[in-house]
């Protein structure tokens, strides 16, 4: 089985950091997720950057629809693989 990687897209850094902290509590994610700033194409203003929370799921046990609903609580979404 290949490693699964989930990417949650959040509107700002604060939301991304909160989601990263909550992932361990809600989903039992063992490793700290990676936070990545994703500047929107053509935008120079840092305020227009989205933040990505990258979750490694080597066992493929996380439920994509549950992750999407979780991200939606923070005005985000789960990026389609």
PDB file of N, CA, C and O in Angstrom:
ATOM      1  N   UNK A   1       0.852  -1.190   0.000  1.00  0.00           N
ATOM      2  CA  UNK A   1       0.000   0.000   0.000  1.00  0.00           C
ATOM      3  C   UNK A   1       0.891   1.244   0.000  1.00  0.00           C
ATOM      4  O   UNK A   1       1.843   1.340   0.752  1.00  0.00           O
ATOM      5  N   UNK A   2       0.580   2.176  -0.855  1.00  0.00           N
ATOM      6  CA  UNK A   2       1.377   3.397  -0.924  1.00  0.00           C
ATOM      7  C   UNK A   2       0.942   4.373   0.163  1.00  0.00           C
ATOM      8  O   UNK A   2      -0.175   4.321   0.648  1.00  0.00           O
ATOM      9  N   UNK A   3       1.869   5.238   0.534  1.00  0.00           N
ATOM     10  CA  UNK A   3       1.559   6.247   1.542  1.00  0.00           C
ATOM     11  C   UNK A   3       0.479   7.177   1.023  1.00  0.00           C
ATOM     12  O   UNK A   3       0.451   7.516  -0.151  1.00  0.00           O
ATOM     13  N   UNK A   4      -0.403   7.572   1.917  1.00  0.00           N
ATOM     14  CA  UNK A   4      -1.459   8.521   1.584  1.00  0.00           C
ATOM     15  C   UNK A   4      -1.103   9.850   2.224  1.00  0.00           C
ATOM     16  O   UNK A   4      -0.644   9.896   3.363  1.00  0.00           O
ATOM     17  N   UNK A   5      -1.308  10.920   1.471  1.00  0.00           N
ATOM     18  CA  UNK A   5      -1.062  12.261   1.997  1.00  0.00           C
ATOM     19  C   UNK A   5      -2.339  13.069   1.804  1.00  0.00           C
ATOM     20  O   UNK A   5      -2.878  13.131   0.716  1.00  0.00           O
ATOM     21  N   UNK A   6      -2.815  13.658   2.879  1.00  0.00           N
ATOM     22  CA  UNK A   6      -4.002  14.508   2.826  1.00  0.00           C
ATOM     23  C   UNK A   6      -3.548  15.958   2.922  1.00  0.00           C
ATOM     24  O   UNK A   6      -2.686  16.283   3.742  1.00  0.00           O
ATOM     25  N   UNK A   7      -4.150  16.822   2.111  1.00  0.00           N
ATOM     26  CA  UNK A   7      -3.809  18.237   2.136  1.00  0.00           C
ATOM     27  C   UNK A   7      -5.073  19.035   2.459  1.00  0.00           C
ATOM     28  O   UNK A   7      -6.030  19.028   1.696  1.00  0.00           O
ATOM     29  N   UNK A   8      -5.063  19.681   3.610  1.00  0.00           N
ATOM     30  CA  UNK A   8      -6.172  20.538   4.021  1.00  0.00           C
ATOM     31  C   UNK A   8      -5.798  21.976   3.666  1.00  0.00           C
ATOM     32  O   UNK A   8      -4.698  22.428   3.978  1.00  0.00           O
ATOM     33  N   UNK A   9      -6.705  22.672   3.016  1.00  0.00           N
ATOM     34  CA  UNK A   9      -6.473  24.054   2.603  1.00  0.00           C
ATOM     35  C   UNK A   9      -7.236  24.966   3.564  1.00  0.00           C
ATOM     36  O   UNK A   9      -8.449  24.817   3.722  1.00  0.00           O
ATOM     37  N   UNK A  10      -6.509  25.896   4.202  1.00  0.00           N
ATOM     38  CA  UNK A  10      -7.112  26.795   5.182  1.00  0.00           C
ATOM     39  C   UNK A  10      -6.919  28.242   4.756  1.00  0.00           C
ATOM     40  O   UNK A  10      -5.969  28.557   4.040  1.00  0.00           O
ATOM     41  N   UNK A  11      -7.807  29.122   5.211  1.00  0.00           N
ATOM     42  CA  UNK A  11      -7.770  30.508   4.750  1.00  0.00           C
ATOM     43  C   UNK A  11      -6.613  31.339   5.306  1.00  0.00           C
ATOM     44  O   UNK A  11      -6.218  32.327   4.700  1.00  0.00           O
ATOM     45  N   UNK A  12      -6.064  30.961   6.460  1.00  0.00           N
ATOM     46  CA  UNK A  12      -4.990  31.768   7.042  1.00  0.00           C
ATOM     47  C   UNK A  12      -4.143  30.921   7.989  1.00  0.00           C
ATOM     48  O   UNK A  12      -4.491  29.782   8.300  1.00  0.00           O
ATOM     49  N   UNK A  13      -3.042  31.493   8.414  1.00  0.00           N
ATOM     50  CA  UNK A  13      -2.090  30.759   9.260  1.00  0.00           C
ATOM     51  C   UNK A  13      -2.709  30.352  10.593  1.00  0.00           C
ATOM     52  O   UNK A  13      -2.478  29.249  11.084  1.00  0.00           O
ATOM     53  N   UNK A  14      -3.468  31.259  11.191  1.00  0.00           N
ATOM     54  CA  UNK A  14      -4.077  30.965  12.488  1.00  0.00           C
ATOM     55  C   UNK A  14      -4.960  29.723  12.417  1.00  0.00           C
ATOM     56  O   UNK A  14      -4.887  28.839  13.267  1.00  0.00           O
ATOM     57  N   UNK A  15      -5.787  29.645  11.372  1.00  0.00           N
ATOM     58  CA  UNK A  15      -6.663  28.478  11.200  1.00  0.00           C
ATOM     59  C   UNK A  15      -5.832  27.225  10.969  1.00  0.00           C
ATOM     60  O   UNK A  15      -6.116  26.162  11.527  1.00  0.00           O
ATOM     61  N   UNK A  16      -4.782  27.345  10.159  1.00  0.00           N
ATOM     62  CA  UNK A  16      -3.933  26.184   9.862  1.00  0.00           C
ATOM     63  C   UNK A  16      -3.256  25.662  11.126  1.00  0.00           C
ATOM     64  O   UNK A  16      -3.189  24.453  11.360  1.00  0.00           O
ATOM     65  N   UNK A  17      -2.764  26.570  11.966  1.00  0.00           N
ATOM     66  CA  UNK A  17      -2.100  26.148  13.200  1.00  0.00           C
ATOM     67  C   UNK A  17      -3.087  25.469  14.144  1.00  0.00           C
ATOM     68  O   UNK A  17      -2.759  24.472  14.790  1.00  0.00           O
ATOM     69  N   UNK A  18      -4.302  25.999  14.221  1.00  0.00           N
ATOM     70  CA  UNK A  18      -5.307  25.398  15.092  1.00  0.00           C
ATOM     71  C   UNK A  18      -5.701  24.013  14.589  1.00  0.00           C
ATOM     72  O   UNK A  18      -5.819  23.064  15.363  1.00  0.00           O
ATOM     73  N   UNK A  19      -5.882  23.883  13.283  1.00  0.00           N
ATOM     74  CA  UNK A  19      -6.212  22.586  12.685  1.00  0.00           C
ATOM     75  C   UNK A  19      -5.092  21.582  12.957  1.00  0.00           C
ATOM     76  O   UNK A  19      -5.345  20.437  13.328  1.00  0.00           O
ATOM     77  N   UNK A  20      -3.858  22.013  12.792  1.00  0.00           N
ATOM     78  CA  UNK A  20      -2.718  21.115  13.029  1.00  0.00           C
ATOM     79  C   UNK A  20      -2.721  20.598  14.469  1.00  0.00           C
ATOM     80  O   UNK A  20      -2.468  19.418  14.713  1.00  0.00           O
ATOM     81  N   UNK A  21      -3.030  21.481  15.425  1.00  0.00           N
ATOM     82  CA  UNK A  21      -3.079  21.057  16.831  1.00  0.00           C
ATOM     83  C   UNK A  21      -4.235  20.089  17.073  1.00  0.00           C
ATOM     84  O   UNK A  21      -4.104  19.119  17.803  1.00  0.00           O
ATOM     85  N   UNK A  22      -5.381  20.365  16.473  1.00  0.00           N
ATOM     86  CA  UNK A  22      -6.580  19.554  16.694  1.00  0.00           C
ATOM     87  C   UNK A  22      -6.502  18.171  16.051  1.00  0.00           C
ATOM     88  O   UNK A  22      -7.165  17.249  16.504  1.00  0.00           O
ATOM     89  N   UNK A  23      -5.707  18.038  14.995  1.00  0.00           N
ATOM     90  CA  UNK A  23      -5.642  16.752  14.284  1.00  0.00           C
ATOM     91  C   UNK A  23      -5.241  15.603  15.201  1.00  0.00           C
ATOM     92  O   UNK A  23      -5.796  14.508  15.099  1.00  0.00           O
ATOM     93  N   UNK A  24      -4.296  15.837  16.085  1.00  0.00           N
ATOM     94  CA  UNK A  24      -3.859  14.778  16.998  1.00  0.00           C
ATOM     95  C   UNK A  24      -4.988  14.377  17.932  1.00  0.00           C
ATOM     96  O   UNK A  24      -5.217  13.183  18.169  1.00  0.00           O
ATOM     97  N   UNK A  25      -5.718  15.363  18.455  1.00  0.00           N
ATOM     98  CA  UNK A  25      -6.805  15.073  19.393  1.00  0.00           C
ATOM     99  C   UNK A  25      -7.977  14.378  18.711  1.00  0.00           C
ATOM    100  O   UNK A  25      -8.510  13.396  19.221  1.00  0.00           O
ATOM    101  N   UNK A  26      -8.378  14.898  17.566  1.00  0.00           N
ATOM    102  CA  UNK A  26      -9.579  14.375  16.903  1.00  0.00           C
ATOM    103  C   UNK A  26      -9.354  13.101  16.111  1.00  0.00           C
ATOM    104  O   UNK A  26     -10.208  12.246  16.062  1.00  0.00           O
ATOM    105  N   UNK A  27      -8.192  13.028  15.452  1.00  0.00           N
ATOM    106  CA  UNK A  27      -7.969  11.921  14.527  1.00  0.00           C
ATOM    107  C   UNK A  27      -6.822  11.005  14.947  1.00  0.00           C
ATOM    108  O   UNK A  27      -6.542  10.020  14.270  1.00  0.00           O
ATOM    109  N   UNK A  28      -6.139  11.350  16.029  1.00  0.00           N
ATOM    110  CA  UNK A  28      -5.038  10.514  16.482  1.00  0.00           C
ATOM    111  C   UNK A  28      -3.853  10.500  15.532  1.00  0.00           C
ATOM    112  O   UNK A  28      -3.146   9.506  15.431  1.00  0.00           O
ATOM    113  N   UNK A  29      -3.640  11.614  14.827  1.00  0.00           N
ATOM    114  CA  UNK A  29      -2.511  11.714  13.907  1.00  0.00           C
ATOM    115  C   UNK A  29      -1.221  11.710  14.736  1.00  0.00           C
ATOM    116  O   UNK A  29      -1.039  12.582  15.576  1.00  0.00           O
ATOM    117  N   UNK A  30      -0.340  10.716  14.519  1.00  0.00           N
ATOM    118  CA  UNK A  30       0.842  10.590  15.365  1.00  0.00           C
ATOM    119  C   UNK A  30       1.928  11.632  15.101  1.00  0.00           C
ATOM    120  O   UNK A  30       2.594  12.078  16.020  1.00  0.00           O
ATOM    121  N   UNK A  31       2.111  12.021  13.850  1.00  0.00           N
ATOM    122  CA  UNK A  31       3.156  12.992  13.518  1.00  0.00           C
ATOM    123  C   UNK A  31       2.565  14.384  13.392  1.00  0.00           C
ATOM    124  O   UNK A  31       1.430  14.538  12.985  1.00  0.00           O
ATOM    125  N   UNK A  32       3.390  15.382  13.704  1.00  0.00           N
ATOM    126  CA  UNK A  32       2.935  16.753  13.515  1.00  0.00           C
ATOM    127  C   UNK A  32       2.742  17.005  12.024  1.00  0.00           C
ATOM    128  O   UNK A  32       3.634  16.711  11.235  1.00  0.00           O
ATOM    129  N   UNK A  33       1.592  17.559  11.646  1.00  0.00           N
ATOM    130  CA  UNK A  33       1.378  17.884  10.237  1.00  0.00           C
ATOM    131  C   UNK A  33       2.326  18.997   9.804  1.00  0.00           C
ATOM    132  O   UNK A  33       2.801  19.777  10.621  1.00  0.00           O
ATOM    133  N   UNK A  34       2.571  19.068   8.521  1.00  0.00           N
ATOM    134  CA  UNK A  34       3.426  20.110   7.962  1.00  0.00           C
ATOM    135  C   UNK A  34       2.548  21.284   7.535  1.00  0.00           C
ATOM    136  O   UNK A  34       1.520  21.094   6.890  1.00  0.00           O
ATOM    137  N   UNK A  35       2.957  22.499   7.912  1.00  0.00           N
ATOM    138  CA  UNK A  35       2.240  23.713   7.497  1.00  0.00           C
ATOM    139  C   UNK A  35       3.005  24.342   6.340  1.00  0.00           C
ATOM    140  O   UNK A  35       4.211  24.519   6.417  1.00  0.00           O
ATOM    141  N   UNK A  36       2.277  24.671   5.282  1.00  0.00           N
ATOM    142  CA  UNK A  36       2.908  25.246   4.098  1.00  0.00           C
ATOM    143  C   UNK A  36       2.109  26.472   3.665  1.00  0.00           C
ATOM    144  O   UNK A  36       0.889  26.395   3.500  1.00  0.00           O
ATOM    145  N   UNK A  37       2.799  27.589   3.469  1.00  0.00           N
ATOM    146  CA  UNK A  37       2.138  28.798   2.960  1.00  0.00           C
ATOM    147  C   UNK A  37       2.008  28.660   1.453  1.00  0.00           C
ATOM    148  O   UNK A  37       2.966  28.334   0.768  1.00  0.00           O
ATOM    149  N   UNK A  38       0.805  28.886   0.954  1.00  0.00           N
ATOM    150  CA  UNK A  38       0.530  28.719  -0.474  1.00  0.00           C
ATOM    151  C   UNK A  38       0.026  30.038  -1.033  1.00  0.00           C
ATOM    152  O   UNK A  38      -1.161  30.335  -0.965  1.00  0.00           O
ATOM    153  N   UNK A  39       0.943  30.852  -1.581  1.00  0.00           N
ATOM    154  CA  UNK A  39       0.539  32.137  -2.159  1.00  0.00           C
ATOM    155  C   UNK A  39      -0.289  31.872  -3.408  1.00  0.00           C
ATOM    156  O   UNK A  39       0.065  31.022  -4.222  1.00  0.00           O
ATOM    157  N   UNK A  40      -1.369  32.574  -3.517  1.00  0.00           N
ATOM    158  CA  UNK A  40      -2.226  32.416  -4.690  1.00  0.00           C
ATOM    159  C   UNK A  40      -1.509  32.956  -5.921  1.00  0.00           C
ATOM    160  O   UNK A  40      -0.808  33.960  -5.849  1.00  0.00           O
ATOM    161  N   UNK A  41      -1.683  32.302  -7.028  1.00  0.00           N
ATOM    162  CA  UNK A  41      -1.000  32.685  -8.267  1.00  0.00           C
ATOM    163  C   UNK A  41      -1.269  34.145  -8.605  1.00  0.00           C
ATOM    164  O   UNK A  41      -2.408  34.598  -8.599  1.00  0.00           O
ATOM    165  N   UNK A  42      -0.197  34.879  -8.861  1.00  0.00           N
ATOM    166  CA  UNK A  42      -0.333  36.267  -9.276  1.00  0.00           C
ATOM    167  C   UNK A  42      -0.545  37.252  -8.147  1.00  0.00           C
ATOM    168  O   UNK A  42      -0.683  38.439  -8.374  1.00  0.00           O
ATOM    169  N   UNK A  43      -0.574  36.771  -6.924  1.00  0.00           N
ATOM    170  CA  UNK A  43      -0.812  37.667  -5.786  1.00  0.00           C
ATOM    171  C   UNK A  43       0.495  37.947  -5.049  1.00  0.00           C
ATOM    172  O   UNK A  43       1.212  37.027  -4.686  1.00  0.00           O
ATOM    173  N   UNK A  44       0.797  39.214  -4.831  1.00  0.00           N
ATOM    174  CA  UNK A  44       1.996  39.576  -4.085  1.00  0.00           C
ATOM    175  C   UNK A  44       1.687  39.815  -2.609  1.00  0.00           C
ATOM    176  O   UNK A  44       2.570  39.770  -1.773  1.00  0.00           O
ATOM    177  N   UNK A  45       0.441  40.093  -2.317  1.00  0.00           N
ATOM    178  CA  UNK A  45       0.031  40.430  -0.958  1.00  0.00           C
ATOM    179  C   UNK A  45      -0.008  39.169  -0.089  1.00  0.00           C
ATOM    180  O   UNK A  45      -0.733  38.232  -0.381  1.00  0.00           O
ATOM    181  N   UNK A  46       0.775  39.162   0.967  1.00  0.00           N
ATOM    182  CA  UNK A  46       0.834  37.993   1.848  1.00  0.00           C
ATOM    183  C   UNK A  46      -0.521  37.680   2.472  1.00  0.00           C
ATOM    184  O   UNK A  46      -0.787  36.554   2.848  1.00  0.00           O
ATOM    185  N   UNK A  47      -1.377  38.677   2.577  1.00  0.00           N
ATOM    186  CA  UNK A  47      -2.694  38.445   3.167  1.00  0.00           C
ATOM    187  C   UNK A  47      -3.555  37.535   2.301  1.00  0.00           C
ATOM    188  O   UNK A  47      -4.529  36.970   2.767  1.00  0.00           O
ATOM    189  N   UNK A  48      -3.197  37.402   1.032  1.00  0.00           N
ATOM    190  CA  UNK A  48      -3.979  36.563   0.131  1.00  0.00           C
ATOM    191  C   UNK A  48      -3.451  35.131   0.059  1.00  0.00           C
ATOM    192  O   UNK A  48      -3.834  34.371  -0.806  1.00  0.00           O
ATOM    193  N   UNK A  49      -2.561  34.776   0.965  1.00  0.00           N
ATOM    194  CA  UNK A  49      -2.002  33.428   0.968  1.00  0.00           C
ATOM    195  C   UNK A  49      -2.943  32.484   1.701  1.00  0.00           C
ATOM    196  O   UNK A  49      -3.516  32.825   2.728  1.00  0.00           O
ATOM    197  N   UNK A  50      -3.080  31.295   1.146  1.00  0.00           N
ATOM    198  CA  UNK A  50      -3.763  30.225   1.863  1.00  0.00           C
ATOM    199  C   UNK A  50      -2.685  29.418   2.568  1.00  0.00           C
ATOM    200  O   UNK A  50      -1.506  29.496   2.226  1.00  0.00           O
ATOM    201  N   UNK A  51      -3.098  28.628   3.534  1.00  0.00           N
ATOM    202  CA  UNK A  51      -2.162  27.765   4.244  1.00  0.00           C
ATOM    203  C   UNK A  51      -2.593  26.326   4.063  1.00  0.00           C
ATOM    204  O   UNK A  51      -3.791  26.013   4.110  1.00  0.00           O
ATOM    205  N   UNK A  52      -1.632  25.471   3.833  1.00  0.00           N
ATOM    206  CA  UNK A  52      -1.892  24.048   3.649  1.00  0.00           C
ATOM    207  C   UNK A  52      -1.406  23.296   4.885  1.00  0.00           C
ATOM    208  O   UNK A  52      -0.345  23.587   5.417  1.00  0.00           O
ATOM    209  N   UNK A  53      -2.210  22.346   5.320  1.00  0.00           N
ATOM    210  CA  UNK A  53      -1.802  21.444   6.391  1.00  0.00           C
ATOM    211  C   UNK A  53      -1.668  20.073   5.735  1.00  0.00           C
ATOM    212  O   UNK A  53      -2.652  19.507   5.260  1.00  0.00           O
ATOM    213  N   UNK A  54      -0.431  19.584   5.676  1.00  0.00           N
ATOM    214  CA  UNK A  54      -0.145  18.313   5.008  1.00  0.00           C
ATOM    215  C   UNK A  54      -0.063  17.217   6.068  1.00  0.00           C
ATOM    216  O   UNK A  54       0.749  17.282   6.985  1.00  0.00           O
ATOM    217  N   UNK A  55      -0.940  16.212   5.924  1.00  0.00           N
ATOM    218  CA  UNK A  55      -1.035  15.129   6.898  1.00  0.00           C
ATOM    219  C   UNK A  55      -0.611  13.827   6.232  1.00  0.00           C
ATOM    220  O   UNK A  55      -1.222  13.404   5.251  1.00  0.00           O
ATOM    221  N   UNK A  56       0.438  13.235   6.765  1.00  0.00           N
ATOM    222  CA  UNK A  56       0.873  11.928   6.263  1.00  0.00           C
ATOM    223  C   UNK A  56      -0.020  10.855   6.889  1.00  0.00           C
ATOM    224  O   UNK A  56      -0.277  10.877   8.088  1.00  0.00           O
ATOM    225  N   UNK A  57      -0.480   9.927   6.068  1.00  0.00           N
ATOM    226  CA  UNK A  57      -1.374   8.863   6.530  1.00  0.00           C
ATOM    227  C   UNK A  57      -0.891   7.530   5.955  1.00  0.00           C
ATOM    228  O   UNK A  57      -1.516   6.943   5.079  1.00  0.00           O
ATOM    229  N   UNK A  58       0.283   7.047   6.438  1.00  0.00           N
ATOM    230  CA  UNK A  58       0.888   5.858   5.839  1.00  0.00           C
ATOM    231  C   UNK A  58       0.001   4.618   5.908  1.00  0.00           C
ATOM    232  O   UNK A  58       0.062   3.768   5.027  1.00  0.00           O
ATOM    233  N   UNK A  59      -0.851   4.535   6.916  1.00  0.00           N
ATOM    234  CA  UNK A  59      -1.721   3.362   7.034  1.00  0.00           C
ATOM    235  C   UNK A  59      -3.012   3.531   6.236  1.00  0.00           C
ATOM    236  O   UNK A  59      -3.806   2.603   6.126  1.00  0.00           O
ATOM    237  N   UNK A  60      -3.240   4.736   5.697  1.00  0.00           N
ATOM    238  CA  UNK A  60      -4.463   4.985   4.943  1.00  0.00           C
ATOM    239  C   UNK A  60      -5.717   4.839   5.785  1.00  0.00           C
ATOM    240  O   UNK A  60      -6.764   4.414   5.310  1.00  0.00           O
ATOM    241  N   UNK A  61      -5.631   5.222   7.045  1.00  0.00           N
ATOM    242  CA  UNK A  61      -6.763   4.991   7.947  1.00  0.00           C
ATOM    243  C   UNK A  61      -7.638   6.227   8.182  1.00  0.00           C
ATOM    244  O   UNK A  61      -8.687   6.124   8.801  1.00  0.00           O
ATOM    245  N   UNK A  62      -7.193   7.389   7.724  1.00  0.00           N
ATOM    246  CA  UNK A  62      -7.990   8.596   7.947  1.00  0.00           C
ATOM    247  C   UNK A  62      -9.133   8.677   6.938  1.00  0.00           C
ATOM    248  O   UNK A  62      -8.959   8.377   5.767  1.00  0.00           O
ATOM    249  N   UNK A  63     -10.282   9.107   7.405  1.00  0.00           N
ATOM    250  CA  UNK A  63     -11.479   9.225   6.571  1.00  0.00           C
ATOM    251  C   UNK A  63     -11.480  10.589   5.879  1.00  0.00           C
ATOM    252  O   UNK A  63     -11.564  11.620   6.537  1.00  0.00           O
ATOM    253  N   UNK A  64     -11.389  10.569   4.558  1.00  0.00           N
ATOM    254  CA  UNK A  64     -11.307  11.817   3.787  1.00  0.00           C
ATOM    255  C   UNK A  64     -12.527  12.706   4.017  1.00  0.00           C
ATOM    256  O   UNK A  64     -12.397  13.922   4.156  1.00  0.00           O
ATOM    257  N   UNK A  65     -13.711  12.123   4.081  1.00  0.00           N
ATOM    258  CA  UNK A  65     -14.904  12.959   4.266  1.00  0.00           C
ATOM    259  C   UNK A  65     -14.918  13.586   5.657  1.00  0.00           C
ATOM    260  O   UNK A  65     -15.358  14.720   5.828  1.00  0.00           O
ATOM    261  N   UNK A  66     -14.408  12.885   6.651  1.00  0.00           N
ATOM    262  CA  UNK A  66     -14.328  13.448   8.002  1.00  0.00           C
ATOM    263  C   UNK A  66     -13.304  14.579   8.041  1.00  0.00           C
ATOM    264  O   UNK A  66     -13.524  15.605   8.694  1.00  0.00           O
ATOM    265  N   UNK A  67     -12.179  14.400   7.336  1.00  0.00           N
ATOM    266  CA  UNK A  67     -11.175  15.468   7.277  1.00  0.00           C
ATOM    267  C   UNK A  67     -11.729  16.697   6.569  1.00  0.00           C
ATOM    268  O   UNK A  67     -11.481  17.827   6.976  1.00  0.00           O
ATOM    269  N   UNK A  68     -12.492  16.488   5.508  1.00  0.00           N
ATOM    270  CA  UNK A  68     -13.088  17.599   4.768  1.00  0.00           C
ATOM    271  C   UNK A  68     -14.062  18.366   5.666  1.00  0.00           C
ATOM    272  O   UNK A  68     -14.053  19.593   5.707  1.00  0.00           O
ATOM    273  N   UNK A  69     -14.894  17.634   6.400  1.00  0.00           N
ATOM    274  CA  UNK A  69     -15.850  18.274   7.312  1.00  0.00           C
ATOM    275  C   UNK A  69     -15.111  19.033   8.420  1.00  0.00           C
ATOM    276  O   UNK A  69     -15.515  20.137   8.801  1.00  0.00           O
ATOM    277  N   UNK A  70     -14.027  18.457   8.908  1.00  0.00           N
ATOM    278  CA  UNK A  70     -13.213  19.106   9.942  1.00  0.00           C
ATOM    279  C   UNK A  70     -12.626  20.411   9.408  1.00  0.00           C
ATOM    280  O   UNK A  70     -12.716  21.460  10.052  1.00  0.00           O
ATOM    281  N   UNK A  71     -12.050  20.374   8.207  1.00  0.00           N
ATOM    282  CA  UNK A  71     -11.480  21.589   7.603  1.00  0.00           C
ATOM    283  C   UNK A  71     -12.564  22.639   7.377  1.00  0.00           C
ATOM    284  O   UNK A  71     -12.321  23.840   7.541  1.00  0.00           O
ATOM    285  N   UNK A  72     -13.764  22.203   7.024  1.00  0.00           N
ATOM    286  CA  UNK A  72     -14.871  23.129   6.767  1.00  0.00           C
ATOM    287  C   UNK A  72     -15.235  23.929   8.022  1.00  0.00           C
ATOM    288  O   UNK A  72     -15.699  25.067   7.925  1.00  0.00           O
ATOM    289  N   UNK A  73     -14.991  23.353   9.195  1.00  0.00           N
ATOM    290  CA  UNK A  73     -15.260  24.079  10.441  1.00  0.00           C
ATOM    291  C   UNK A  73     -14.376  25.326  10.546  1.00  0.00           C
ATOM    292  O   UNK A  73     -14.680  26.254  11.288  1.00  0.00           O
ATOM    293  N   UNK A  74     -13.270  25.331   9.807  1.00  0.00           N
ATOM    294  CA  UNK A  74     -12.326  26.458   9.816  1.00  0.00           C
ATOM    295  C   UNK A  74     -12.339  27.194   8.476  1.00  0.00           C
ATOM    296  O   UNK A  74     -11.363  27.824   8.103  1.00  0.00           O
ATOM    297  N   UNK A  75     -13.438  27.052   7.731  1.00  0.00           N
ATOM    298  CA  UNK A  75     -13.601  27.690   6.419  1.00  0.00           C
ATOM    299  C   UNK A  75     -12.569  27.183   5.413  1.00  0.00           C
ATOM    300  O   UNK A  75     -12.113  27.923   4.547  1.00  0.00           O
ATOM    301  N   UNK A  76     -12.211  25.912   5.558  1.00  0.00           N
ATOM    302  CA  UNK A  76     -11.259  25.299   4.632  1.00  0.00           C
ATOM    303  C   UNK A  76     -11.881  24.083   3.972  1.00  0.00           C
ATOM    304  O   UNK A  76     -13.077  23.843   4.060  1.00  0.00           O
ATOM    305  N   UNK A  77     -11.019  23.295   3.314  1.00  0.00           N
ATOM    306  CA  UNK A  77     -11.485  22.085   2.649  1.00  0.00           C
ATOM    307  C   UNK A  77     -10.316  21.119   2.472  1.00  0.00           C
ATOM    308  O   UNK A  77      -9.163  21.482   2.624  1.00  0.00           O
ATOM    309  N   UNK A  78     -10.675  19.879   2.142  1.00  0.00           N
ATOM    310  CA  UNK A  78      -9.683  18.858   1.834  1.00  0.00           C
ATOM    311  C   UNK A  78      -9.444  18.880   0.337  1.00  0.00           C
ATOM    312  O   UNK A  78     -10.388  18.772  -0.453  1.00  0.00           O
ATOM    313  N   UNK A  79      -8.178  19.042  -0.056  1.00  0.00           N
ATOM    314  CA  UNK A  79      -7.820  19.063  -1.466  1.00  0.00           C
ATOM    315  C   UNK A  79      -8.007  17.658  -2.028  1.00  0.00           C
ATOM    316  O   UNK A  79      -7.622  16.672  -1.391  1.00  0.00           O
ATOM    317  N   UNK A  80      -8.607  17.546  -3.202  1.00  0.00           N
ATOM    318  CA  UNK A  80      -8.782  16.243  -3.844  1.00  0.00           C
ATOM    319  C   UNK A  80      -7.414  15.683  -4.221  1.00  0.00           C
ATOM    320  O   UNK A  80      -6.550  16.445  -4.651  1.00  0.00           O
ATOM    321  N   UNK A  81      -7.214  14.377  -4.042  1.00  0.00           N
ATOM    322  CA  UNK A  81      -5.903  13.797  -4.362  1.00  0.00           C
ATOM    323  C   UNK A  81      -5.562  13.888  -5.835  1.00  0.00           C
ATOM    324  O   UNK A  81      -6.408  14.000  -6.671  1.00  0.00           O
TER     325      UNK A  81
END
